[in-house]
PDB file of C-alpha atoms in Angstrom:
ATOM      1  CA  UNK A  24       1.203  13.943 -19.235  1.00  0.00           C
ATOM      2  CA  UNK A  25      -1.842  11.440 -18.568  1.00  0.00           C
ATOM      3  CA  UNK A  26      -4.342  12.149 -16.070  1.00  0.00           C
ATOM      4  CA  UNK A  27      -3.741   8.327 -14.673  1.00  0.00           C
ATOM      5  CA  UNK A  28      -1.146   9.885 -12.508  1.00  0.00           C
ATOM      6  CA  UNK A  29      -4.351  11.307 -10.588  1.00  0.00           C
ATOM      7  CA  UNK A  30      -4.832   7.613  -9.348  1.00  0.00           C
ATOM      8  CA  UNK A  31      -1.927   6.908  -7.297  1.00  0.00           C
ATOM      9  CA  UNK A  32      -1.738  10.047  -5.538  1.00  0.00           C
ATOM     10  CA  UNK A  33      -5.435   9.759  -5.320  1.00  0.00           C
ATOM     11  CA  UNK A  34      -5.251   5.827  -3.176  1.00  0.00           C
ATOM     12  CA  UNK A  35      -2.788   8.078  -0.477  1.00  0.00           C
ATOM     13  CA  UNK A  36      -4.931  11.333   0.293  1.00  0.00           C
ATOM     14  CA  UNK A  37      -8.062   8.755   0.733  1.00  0.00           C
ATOM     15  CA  UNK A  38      -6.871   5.693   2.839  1.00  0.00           C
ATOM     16  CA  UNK A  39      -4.311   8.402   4.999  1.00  0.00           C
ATOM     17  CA  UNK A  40      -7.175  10.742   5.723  1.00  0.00           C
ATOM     18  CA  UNK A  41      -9.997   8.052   6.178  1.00  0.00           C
ATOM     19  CA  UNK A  42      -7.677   5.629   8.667  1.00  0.00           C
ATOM     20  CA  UNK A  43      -7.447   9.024  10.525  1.00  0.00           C
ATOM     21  CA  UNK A  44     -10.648   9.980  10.471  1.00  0.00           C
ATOM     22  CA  UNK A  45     -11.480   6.310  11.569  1.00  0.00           C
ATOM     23  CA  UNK A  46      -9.312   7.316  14.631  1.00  0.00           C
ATOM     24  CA  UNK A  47     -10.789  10.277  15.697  1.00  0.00           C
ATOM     25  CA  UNK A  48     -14.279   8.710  15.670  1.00  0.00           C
ATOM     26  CA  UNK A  49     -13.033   5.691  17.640  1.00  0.00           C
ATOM     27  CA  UNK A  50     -11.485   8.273  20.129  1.00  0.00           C
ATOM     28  CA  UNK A  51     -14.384  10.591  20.067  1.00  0.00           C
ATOM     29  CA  UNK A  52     -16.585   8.070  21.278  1.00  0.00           C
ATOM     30  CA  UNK A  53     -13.699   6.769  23.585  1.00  0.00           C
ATOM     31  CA  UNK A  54     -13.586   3.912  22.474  1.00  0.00           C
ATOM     32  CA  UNK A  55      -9.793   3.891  22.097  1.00  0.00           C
ATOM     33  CA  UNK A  56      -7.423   5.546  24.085  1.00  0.00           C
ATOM     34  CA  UNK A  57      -5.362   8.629  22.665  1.00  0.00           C
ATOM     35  CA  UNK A  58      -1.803   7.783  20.699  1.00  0.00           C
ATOM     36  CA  UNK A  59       0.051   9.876  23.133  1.00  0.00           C
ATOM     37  CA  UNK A  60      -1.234   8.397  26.059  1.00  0.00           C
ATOM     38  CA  UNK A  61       1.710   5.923  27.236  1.00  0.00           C
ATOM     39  CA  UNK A  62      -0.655   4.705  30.943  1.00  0.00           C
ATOM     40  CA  UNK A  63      -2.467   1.404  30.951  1.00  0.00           C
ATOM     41  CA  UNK A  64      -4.144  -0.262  33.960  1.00  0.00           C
ATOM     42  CA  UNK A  65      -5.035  -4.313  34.043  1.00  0.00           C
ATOM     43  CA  UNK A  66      -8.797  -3.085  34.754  1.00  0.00           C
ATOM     44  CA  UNK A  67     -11.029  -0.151  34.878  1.00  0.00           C
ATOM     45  CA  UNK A  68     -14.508   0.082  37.332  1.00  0.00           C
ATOM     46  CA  UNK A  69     -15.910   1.164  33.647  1.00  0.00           C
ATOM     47  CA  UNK A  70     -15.759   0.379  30.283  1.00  0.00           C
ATOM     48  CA  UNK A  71     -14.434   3.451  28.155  1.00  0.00           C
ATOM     49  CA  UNK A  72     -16.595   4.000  26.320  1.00  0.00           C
ATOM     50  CA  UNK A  73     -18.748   4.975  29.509  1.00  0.00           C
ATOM     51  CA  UNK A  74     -16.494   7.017  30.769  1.00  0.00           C
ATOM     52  CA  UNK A  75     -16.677  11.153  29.750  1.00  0.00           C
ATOM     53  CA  UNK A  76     -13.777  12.795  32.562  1.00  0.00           C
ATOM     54  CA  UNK A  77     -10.842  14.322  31.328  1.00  0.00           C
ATOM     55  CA  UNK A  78      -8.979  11.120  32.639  1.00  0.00           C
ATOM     56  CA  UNK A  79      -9.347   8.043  30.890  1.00  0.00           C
ATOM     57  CA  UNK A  80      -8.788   4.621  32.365  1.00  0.00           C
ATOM     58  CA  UNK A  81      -6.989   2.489  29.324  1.00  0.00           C
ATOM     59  CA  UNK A  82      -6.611  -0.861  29.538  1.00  0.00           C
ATOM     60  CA  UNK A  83      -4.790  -3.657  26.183  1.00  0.00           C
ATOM     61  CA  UNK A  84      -8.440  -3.545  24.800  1.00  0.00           C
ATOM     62  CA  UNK A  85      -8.148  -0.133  24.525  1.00  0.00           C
ATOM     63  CA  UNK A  86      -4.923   0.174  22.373  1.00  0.00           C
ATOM     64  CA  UNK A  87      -5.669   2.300  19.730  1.00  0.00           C
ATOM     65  CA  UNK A  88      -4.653  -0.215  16.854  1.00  0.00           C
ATOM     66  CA  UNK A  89      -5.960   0.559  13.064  1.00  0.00           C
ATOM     67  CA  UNK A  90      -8.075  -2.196  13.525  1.00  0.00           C
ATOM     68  CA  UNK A  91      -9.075  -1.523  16.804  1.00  0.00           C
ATOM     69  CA  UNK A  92     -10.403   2.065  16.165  1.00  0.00           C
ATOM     70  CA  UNK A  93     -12.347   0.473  13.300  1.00  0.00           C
ATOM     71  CA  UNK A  94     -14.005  -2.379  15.326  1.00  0.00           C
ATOM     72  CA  UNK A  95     -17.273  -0.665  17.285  1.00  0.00           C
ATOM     73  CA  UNK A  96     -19.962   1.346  14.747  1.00  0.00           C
ATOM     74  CA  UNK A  97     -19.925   3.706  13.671  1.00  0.00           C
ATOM     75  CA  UNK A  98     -16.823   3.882  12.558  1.00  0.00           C
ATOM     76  CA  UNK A  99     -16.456   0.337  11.716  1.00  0.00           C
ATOM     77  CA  UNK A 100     -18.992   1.249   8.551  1.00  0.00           C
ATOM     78  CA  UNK A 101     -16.435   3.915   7.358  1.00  0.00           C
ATOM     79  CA  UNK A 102     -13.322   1.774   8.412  1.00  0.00           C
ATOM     80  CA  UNK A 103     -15.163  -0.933   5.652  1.00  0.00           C
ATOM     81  CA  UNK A 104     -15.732   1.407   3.071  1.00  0.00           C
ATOM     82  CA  UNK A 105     -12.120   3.023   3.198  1.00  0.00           C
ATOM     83  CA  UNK A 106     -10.537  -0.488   3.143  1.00  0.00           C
ATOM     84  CA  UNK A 107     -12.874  -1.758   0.428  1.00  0.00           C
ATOM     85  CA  UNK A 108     -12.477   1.096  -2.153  1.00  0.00           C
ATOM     86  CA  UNK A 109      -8.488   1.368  -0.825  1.00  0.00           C
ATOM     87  CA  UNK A 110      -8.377  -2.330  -1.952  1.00  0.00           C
ATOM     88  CA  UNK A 111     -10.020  -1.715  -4.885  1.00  0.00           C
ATOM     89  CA  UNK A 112      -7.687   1.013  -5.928  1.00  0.00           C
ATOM     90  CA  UNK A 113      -4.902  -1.070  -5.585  1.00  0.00           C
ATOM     91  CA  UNK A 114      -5.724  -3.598  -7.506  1.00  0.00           C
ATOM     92  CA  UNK A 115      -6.110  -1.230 -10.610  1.00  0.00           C
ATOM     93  CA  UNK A 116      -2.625   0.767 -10.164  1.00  0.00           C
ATOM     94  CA  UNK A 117      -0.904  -3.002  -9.625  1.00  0.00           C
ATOM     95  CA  UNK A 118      -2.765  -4.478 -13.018  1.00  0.00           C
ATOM     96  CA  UNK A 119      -1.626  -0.296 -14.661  1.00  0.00           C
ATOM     97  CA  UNK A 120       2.146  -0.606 -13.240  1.00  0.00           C
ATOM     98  CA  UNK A 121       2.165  -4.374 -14.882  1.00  0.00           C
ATOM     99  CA  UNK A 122       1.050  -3.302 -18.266  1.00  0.00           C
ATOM    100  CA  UNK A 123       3.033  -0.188 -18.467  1.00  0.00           C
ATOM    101  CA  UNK A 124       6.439  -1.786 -17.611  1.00  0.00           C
ATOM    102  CA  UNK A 125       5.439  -4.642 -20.508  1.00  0.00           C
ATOM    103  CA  UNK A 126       4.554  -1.970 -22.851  1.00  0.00           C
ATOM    104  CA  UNK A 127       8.241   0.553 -22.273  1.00  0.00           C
ATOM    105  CA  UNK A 128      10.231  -2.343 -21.170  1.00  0.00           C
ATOM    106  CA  UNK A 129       9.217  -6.040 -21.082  1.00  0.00           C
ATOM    107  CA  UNK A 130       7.750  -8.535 -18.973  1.00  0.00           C
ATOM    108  CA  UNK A 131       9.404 -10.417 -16.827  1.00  0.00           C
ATOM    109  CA  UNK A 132       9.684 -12.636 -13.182  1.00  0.00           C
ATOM    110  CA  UNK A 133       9.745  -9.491 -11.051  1.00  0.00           C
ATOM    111  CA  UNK A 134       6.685  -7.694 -13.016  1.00  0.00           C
ATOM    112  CA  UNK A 135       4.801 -10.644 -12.449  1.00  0.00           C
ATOM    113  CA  UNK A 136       5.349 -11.176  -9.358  1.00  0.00           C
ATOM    114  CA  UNK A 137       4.543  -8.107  -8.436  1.00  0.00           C
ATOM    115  CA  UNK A 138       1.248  -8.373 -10.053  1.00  0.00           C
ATOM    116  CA  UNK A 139       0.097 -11.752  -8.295  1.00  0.00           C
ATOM    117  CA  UNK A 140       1.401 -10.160  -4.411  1.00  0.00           C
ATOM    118  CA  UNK A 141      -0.531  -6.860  -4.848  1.00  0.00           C
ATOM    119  CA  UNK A 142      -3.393  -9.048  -5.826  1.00  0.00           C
ATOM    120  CA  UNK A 143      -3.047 -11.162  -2.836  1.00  0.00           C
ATOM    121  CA  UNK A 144      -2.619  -8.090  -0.243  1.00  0.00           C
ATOM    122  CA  UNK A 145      -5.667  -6.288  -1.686  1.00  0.00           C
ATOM    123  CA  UNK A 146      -8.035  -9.263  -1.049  1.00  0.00           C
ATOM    124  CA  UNK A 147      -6.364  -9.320   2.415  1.00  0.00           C
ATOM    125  CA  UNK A 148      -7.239  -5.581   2.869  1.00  0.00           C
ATOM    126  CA  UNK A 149     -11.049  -6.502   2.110  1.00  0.00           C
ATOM    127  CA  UNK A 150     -10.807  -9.263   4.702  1.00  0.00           C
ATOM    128  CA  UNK A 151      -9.336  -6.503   6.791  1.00  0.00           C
ATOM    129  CA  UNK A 152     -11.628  -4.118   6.690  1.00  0.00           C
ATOM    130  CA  UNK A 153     -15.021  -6.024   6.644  1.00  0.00           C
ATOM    131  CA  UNK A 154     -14.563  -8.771   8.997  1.00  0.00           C
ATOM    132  CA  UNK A 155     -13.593  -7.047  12.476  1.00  0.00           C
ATOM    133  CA  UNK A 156     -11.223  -7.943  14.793  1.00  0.00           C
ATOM    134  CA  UNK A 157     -13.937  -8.196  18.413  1.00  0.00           C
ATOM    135  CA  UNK A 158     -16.433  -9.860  16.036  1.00  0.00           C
ATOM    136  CA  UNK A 159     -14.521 -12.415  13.517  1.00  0.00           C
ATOM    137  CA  UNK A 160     -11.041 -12.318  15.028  1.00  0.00           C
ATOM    138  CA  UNK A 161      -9.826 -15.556  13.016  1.00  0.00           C
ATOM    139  CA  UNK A 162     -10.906 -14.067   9.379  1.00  0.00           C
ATOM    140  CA  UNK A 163      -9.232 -10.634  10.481  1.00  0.00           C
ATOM    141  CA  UNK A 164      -6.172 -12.064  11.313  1.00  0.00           C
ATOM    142  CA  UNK A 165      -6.184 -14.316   8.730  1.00  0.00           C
ATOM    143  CA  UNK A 166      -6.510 -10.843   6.701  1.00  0.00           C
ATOM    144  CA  UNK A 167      -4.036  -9.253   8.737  1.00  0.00           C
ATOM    145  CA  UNK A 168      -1.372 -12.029   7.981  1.00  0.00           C
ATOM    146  CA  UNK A 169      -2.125 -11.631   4.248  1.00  0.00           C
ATOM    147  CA  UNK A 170      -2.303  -8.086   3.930  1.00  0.00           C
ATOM    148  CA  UNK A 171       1.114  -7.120   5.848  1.00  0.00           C
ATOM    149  CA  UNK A 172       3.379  -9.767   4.849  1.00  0.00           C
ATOM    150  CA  UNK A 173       2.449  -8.894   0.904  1.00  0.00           C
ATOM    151  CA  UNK A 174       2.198  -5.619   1.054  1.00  0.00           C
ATOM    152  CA  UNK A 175       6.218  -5.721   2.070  1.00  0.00           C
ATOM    153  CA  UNK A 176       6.854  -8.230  -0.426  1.00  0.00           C
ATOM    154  CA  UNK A 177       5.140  -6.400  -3.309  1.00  0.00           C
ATOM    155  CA  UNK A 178       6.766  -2.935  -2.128  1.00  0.00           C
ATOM    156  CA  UNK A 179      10.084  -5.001  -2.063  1.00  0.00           C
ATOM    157  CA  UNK A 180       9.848  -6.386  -5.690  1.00  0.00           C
ATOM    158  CA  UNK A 181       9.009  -3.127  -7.143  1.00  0.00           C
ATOM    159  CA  UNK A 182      11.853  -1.391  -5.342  1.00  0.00           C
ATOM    160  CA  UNK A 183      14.034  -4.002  -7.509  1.00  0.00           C
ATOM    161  CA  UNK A 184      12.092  -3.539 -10.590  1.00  0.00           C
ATOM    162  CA  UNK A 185      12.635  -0.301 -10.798  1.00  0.00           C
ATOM    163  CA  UNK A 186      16.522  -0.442  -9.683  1.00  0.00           C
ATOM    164  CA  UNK A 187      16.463  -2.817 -13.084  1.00  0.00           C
ATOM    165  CA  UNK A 188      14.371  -1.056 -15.286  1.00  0.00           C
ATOM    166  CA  UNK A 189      16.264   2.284 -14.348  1.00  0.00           C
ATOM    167  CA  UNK A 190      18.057   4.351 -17.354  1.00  0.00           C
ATOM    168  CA  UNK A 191      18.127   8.310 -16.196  1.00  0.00           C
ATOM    169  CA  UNK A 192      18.780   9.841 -13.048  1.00  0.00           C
ATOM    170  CA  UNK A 193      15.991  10.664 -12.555  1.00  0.00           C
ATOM    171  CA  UNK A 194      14.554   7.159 -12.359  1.00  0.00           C
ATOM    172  CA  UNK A 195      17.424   5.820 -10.233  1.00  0.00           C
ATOM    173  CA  UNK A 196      16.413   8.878  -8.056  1.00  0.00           C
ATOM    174  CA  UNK A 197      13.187   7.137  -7.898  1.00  0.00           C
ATOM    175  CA  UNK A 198      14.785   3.969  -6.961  1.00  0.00           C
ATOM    176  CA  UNK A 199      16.229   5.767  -4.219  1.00  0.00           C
ATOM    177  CA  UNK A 200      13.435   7.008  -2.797  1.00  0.00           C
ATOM    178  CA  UNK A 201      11.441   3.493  -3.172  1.00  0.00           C
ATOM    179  CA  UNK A 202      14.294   2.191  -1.491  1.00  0.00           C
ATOM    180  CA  UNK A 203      14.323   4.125   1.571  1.00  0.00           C
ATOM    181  CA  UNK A 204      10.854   3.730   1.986  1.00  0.00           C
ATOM    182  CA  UNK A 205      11.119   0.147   2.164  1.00  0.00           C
ATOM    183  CA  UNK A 206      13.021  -0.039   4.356  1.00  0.00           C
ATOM    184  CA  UNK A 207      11.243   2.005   6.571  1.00  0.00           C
ATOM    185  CA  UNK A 208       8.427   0.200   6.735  1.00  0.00           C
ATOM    186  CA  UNK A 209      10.400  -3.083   7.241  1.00  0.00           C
ATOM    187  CA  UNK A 210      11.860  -1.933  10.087  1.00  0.00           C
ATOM    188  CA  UNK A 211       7.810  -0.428  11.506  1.00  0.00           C
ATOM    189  CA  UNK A 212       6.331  -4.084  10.564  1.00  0.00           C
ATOM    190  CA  UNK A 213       9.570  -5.864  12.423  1.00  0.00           C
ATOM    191  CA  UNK A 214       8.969  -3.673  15.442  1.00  0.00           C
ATOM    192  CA  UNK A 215       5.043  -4.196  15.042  1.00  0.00           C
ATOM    193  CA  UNK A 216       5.135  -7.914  15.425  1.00  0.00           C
ATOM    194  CA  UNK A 217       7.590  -8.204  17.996  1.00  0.00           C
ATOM    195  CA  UNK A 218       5.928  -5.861  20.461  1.00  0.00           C
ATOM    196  CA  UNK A 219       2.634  -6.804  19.326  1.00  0.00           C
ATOM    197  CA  UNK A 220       2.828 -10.178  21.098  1.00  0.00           C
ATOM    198  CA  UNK A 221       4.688  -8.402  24.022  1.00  0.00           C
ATOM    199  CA  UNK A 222       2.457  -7.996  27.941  1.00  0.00           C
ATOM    200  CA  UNK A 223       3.849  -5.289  28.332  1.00  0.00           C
ATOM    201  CA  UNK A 224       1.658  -2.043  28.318  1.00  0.00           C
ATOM    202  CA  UNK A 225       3.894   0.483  26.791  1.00  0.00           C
ATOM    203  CA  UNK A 226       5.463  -1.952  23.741  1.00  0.00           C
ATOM    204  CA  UNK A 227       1.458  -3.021  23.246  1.00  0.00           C
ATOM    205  CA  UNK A 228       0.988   0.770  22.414  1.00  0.00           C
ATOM    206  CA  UNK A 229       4.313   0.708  20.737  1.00  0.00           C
ATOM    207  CA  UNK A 230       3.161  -1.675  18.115  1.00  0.00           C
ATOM    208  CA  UNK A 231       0.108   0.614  17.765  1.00  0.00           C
ATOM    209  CA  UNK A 232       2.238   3.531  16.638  1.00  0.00           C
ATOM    210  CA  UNK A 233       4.851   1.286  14.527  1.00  0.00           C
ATOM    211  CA  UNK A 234       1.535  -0.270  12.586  1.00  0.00           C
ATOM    212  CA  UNK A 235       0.226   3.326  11.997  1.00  0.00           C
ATOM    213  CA  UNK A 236       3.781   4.203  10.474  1.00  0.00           C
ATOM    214  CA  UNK A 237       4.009   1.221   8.372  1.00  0.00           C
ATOM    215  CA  UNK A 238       0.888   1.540   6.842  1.00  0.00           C
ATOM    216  CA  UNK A 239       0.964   5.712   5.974  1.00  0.00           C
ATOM    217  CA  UNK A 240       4.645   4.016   4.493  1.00  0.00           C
ATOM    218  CA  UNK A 241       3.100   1.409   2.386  1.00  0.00           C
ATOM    219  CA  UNK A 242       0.051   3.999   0.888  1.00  0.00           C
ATOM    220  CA  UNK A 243       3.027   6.649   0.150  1.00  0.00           C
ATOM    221  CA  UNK A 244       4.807   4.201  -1.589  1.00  0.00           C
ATOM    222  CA  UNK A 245       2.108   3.268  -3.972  1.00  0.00           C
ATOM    223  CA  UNK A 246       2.171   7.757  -4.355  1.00  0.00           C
ATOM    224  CA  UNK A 247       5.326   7.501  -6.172  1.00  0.00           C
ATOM    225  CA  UNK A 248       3.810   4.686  -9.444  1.00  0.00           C
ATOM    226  CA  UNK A 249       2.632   8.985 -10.110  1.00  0.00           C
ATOM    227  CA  UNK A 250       6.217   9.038 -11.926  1.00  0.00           C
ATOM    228  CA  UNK A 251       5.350   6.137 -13.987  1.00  0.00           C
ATOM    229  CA  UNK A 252       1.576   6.136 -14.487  1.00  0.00           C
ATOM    230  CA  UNK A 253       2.442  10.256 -16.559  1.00  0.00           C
ATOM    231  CA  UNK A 254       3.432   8.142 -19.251  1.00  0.00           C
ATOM    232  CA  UNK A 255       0.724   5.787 -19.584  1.00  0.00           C
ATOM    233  CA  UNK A 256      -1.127   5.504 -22.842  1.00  0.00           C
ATOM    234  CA  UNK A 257      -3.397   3.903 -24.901  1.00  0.00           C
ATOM    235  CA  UNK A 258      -0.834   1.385 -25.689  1.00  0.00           C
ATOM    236  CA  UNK A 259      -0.871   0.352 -22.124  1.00  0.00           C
ATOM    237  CA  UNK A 260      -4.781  -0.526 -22.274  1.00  0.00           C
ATOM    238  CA  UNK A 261      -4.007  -2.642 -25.576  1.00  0.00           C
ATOM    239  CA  UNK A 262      -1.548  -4.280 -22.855  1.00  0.00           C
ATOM    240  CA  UNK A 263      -3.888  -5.582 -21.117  1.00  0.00           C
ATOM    241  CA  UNK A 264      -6.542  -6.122 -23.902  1.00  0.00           C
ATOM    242  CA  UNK A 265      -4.294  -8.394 -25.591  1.00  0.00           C
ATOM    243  CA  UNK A 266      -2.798 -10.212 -22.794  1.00  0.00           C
ATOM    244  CA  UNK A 267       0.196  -8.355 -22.717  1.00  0.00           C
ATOM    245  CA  UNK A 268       1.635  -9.241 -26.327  1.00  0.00           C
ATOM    246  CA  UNK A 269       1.210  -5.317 -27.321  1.00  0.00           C
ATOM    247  CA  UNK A 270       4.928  -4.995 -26.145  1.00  0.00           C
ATOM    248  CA  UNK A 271       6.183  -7.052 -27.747  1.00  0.00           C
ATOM    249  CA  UNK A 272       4.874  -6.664 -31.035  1.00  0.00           C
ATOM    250  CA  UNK A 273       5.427  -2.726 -30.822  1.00  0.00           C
ATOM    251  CA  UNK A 274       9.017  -3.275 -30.556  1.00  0.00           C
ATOM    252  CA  UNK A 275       9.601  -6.140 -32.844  1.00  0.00           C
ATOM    253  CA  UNK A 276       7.246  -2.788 -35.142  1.00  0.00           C
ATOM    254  CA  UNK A 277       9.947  -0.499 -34.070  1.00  0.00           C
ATOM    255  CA  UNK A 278      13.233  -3.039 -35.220  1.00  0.00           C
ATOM    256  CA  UNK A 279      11.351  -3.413 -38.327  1.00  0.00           C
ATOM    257  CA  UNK A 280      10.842   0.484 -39.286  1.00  0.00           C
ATOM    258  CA  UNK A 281      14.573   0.525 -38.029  1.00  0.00           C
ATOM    259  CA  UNK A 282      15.464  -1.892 -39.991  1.00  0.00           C
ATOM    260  CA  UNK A 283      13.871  -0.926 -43.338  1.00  0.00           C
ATOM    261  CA  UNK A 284      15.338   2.623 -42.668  1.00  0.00           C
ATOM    262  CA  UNK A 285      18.746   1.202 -42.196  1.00  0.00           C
ATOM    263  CA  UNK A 286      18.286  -0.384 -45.647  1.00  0.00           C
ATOM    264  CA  UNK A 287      17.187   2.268 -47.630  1.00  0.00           C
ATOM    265  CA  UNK A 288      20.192   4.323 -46.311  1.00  0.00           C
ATOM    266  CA  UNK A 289      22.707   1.857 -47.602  1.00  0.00           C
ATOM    267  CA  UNK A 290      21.132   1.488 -50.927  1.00  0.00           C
ATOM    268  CA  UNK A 291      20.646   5.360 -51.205  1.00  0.00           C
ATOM    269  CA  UNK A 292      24.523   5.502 -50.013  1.00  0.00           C
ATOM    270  CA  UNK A 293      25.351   2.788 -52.533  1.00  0.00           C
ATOM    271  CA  UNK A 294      23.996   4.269 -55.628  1.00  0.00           C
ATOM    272  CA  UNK A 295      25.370   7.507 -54.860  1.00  0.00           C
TER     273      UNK A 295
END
């Protein structure tokens, strides 16, 4: 069993724990409201984040949005860091699951694909998490519009990879579980977008709860590539050291041993 397994479970704990930590800073120093509260006014005599009663007075700004918790310092600095290194991490266990299904399969449309939108979403994540939404709103949305729409697209092609490069039950049991998960989340980022651009108070906080959901959906997912990355090798390195040929030529290895094997049993069965 290879410790690389360590890495996808790893990306999950951090970027779960550190959005939610975001969150309780933002709320700590009220500047978001609670999830659970549902009330909203159009305007408040004070800001919230001047405000220290029991009762808060939440207006849209205040709608505690990933982003939003992550906008004011100090939490924005953390909020940076988690998406930076978050990023970071997926762009490793993308380029591992794309060498390791060229090195026990073979490459093909979906694996690259795959490869190219995790790529994309990560550098959206980074654009995310260091350009915030109150003080570069067009570069975080720009992020934003990366991030989301690839991250369901590259979630999406490996729920089909897998489906294809399935053989035991317990792999299609993996497929199963991919499956359900994206689906999940495409229903939370459906919901997301359509009440995100909503007036109304309560589906403006429902968006804020249906982001939250797709996103702890999305880092779960990348959890599971645990099944996969026990098996990963030195052969998978050699992968990507040699541009992905290592596959390749370790099978067309393996047909040759099989071959030569094959032989040498027919001549031994012929001379006896």
């Amino acid at each position: 069993m290879s410790l690389w397994m360590i890495l996808p479970v790893s990306l999950p704990a951090l970027t779960i724990t550190g959005i939610w930590v975001v969150y309780a800073m933002a709320l700590y120093n009220q500047h978001v409201c609670p999830v659970d509260n549902w009330m909203y006014n159009q305007s408040c005599e004070e800001d919230l984040s001047m405000q220290r009663g029991p009762t808060l007075c939440c207006t849209l700004d205040d709608v505690p949005l990933i982003s939003k918790c992550g906008t004011l310092p100090p939490e924005s600095c953390f909020f940076s860091l988690i998406c930076s290194t978050g990023s970071f991490m997926v762009m490793v266990i993308v380029l591992l699951r794309y060498a390791h299904v060229i090195e026990k399969h073979q490459n093909c449309v979906l694996n690259t694909a795959s490869l190219s939108t995790g790529w994309i979403c990560s550098a959206g994540l980074i654009m995310v998490g260091n350009f915030q939404v109150d003080n570069a709103k067009v570069l975080h949305y720009v992020g934003a519009g990366v991030a989301f729409p690839t991250s369901m697209l590259f979630v999406c092609l490996q729920c089909a990879l897998t489906y294809r490069l399935a053989k035991t039950q317990g792999e299609y049991s993996v497929g199963h579980l991919r499956l359900s998960m994206t689906l999940l989340a495409f229903v939370a980022l459906v919901l997301s977008g359509v009440f995100f651009v909503q007036e109304s108070f309560v589906l403006q906080h429902a968006s804020a709860i249906f982001e939250w959901v797709f996103c702890v959906i999305i880092m779960l997912f990348y959890g599971t590539f645990a099944f996969e990355f026990a098996g990963i090798s030195s052969d998978t390195m050699m992968v990507l050291a040699r541009g992905g040929v290592l596959g390749s030529t370790s099978r067309d290895h393996k047909m040759e041993s099989l071959s030569g094997a094959n032989s040498h049993q027919s001549e031994g069965t012929a001379m006896l």
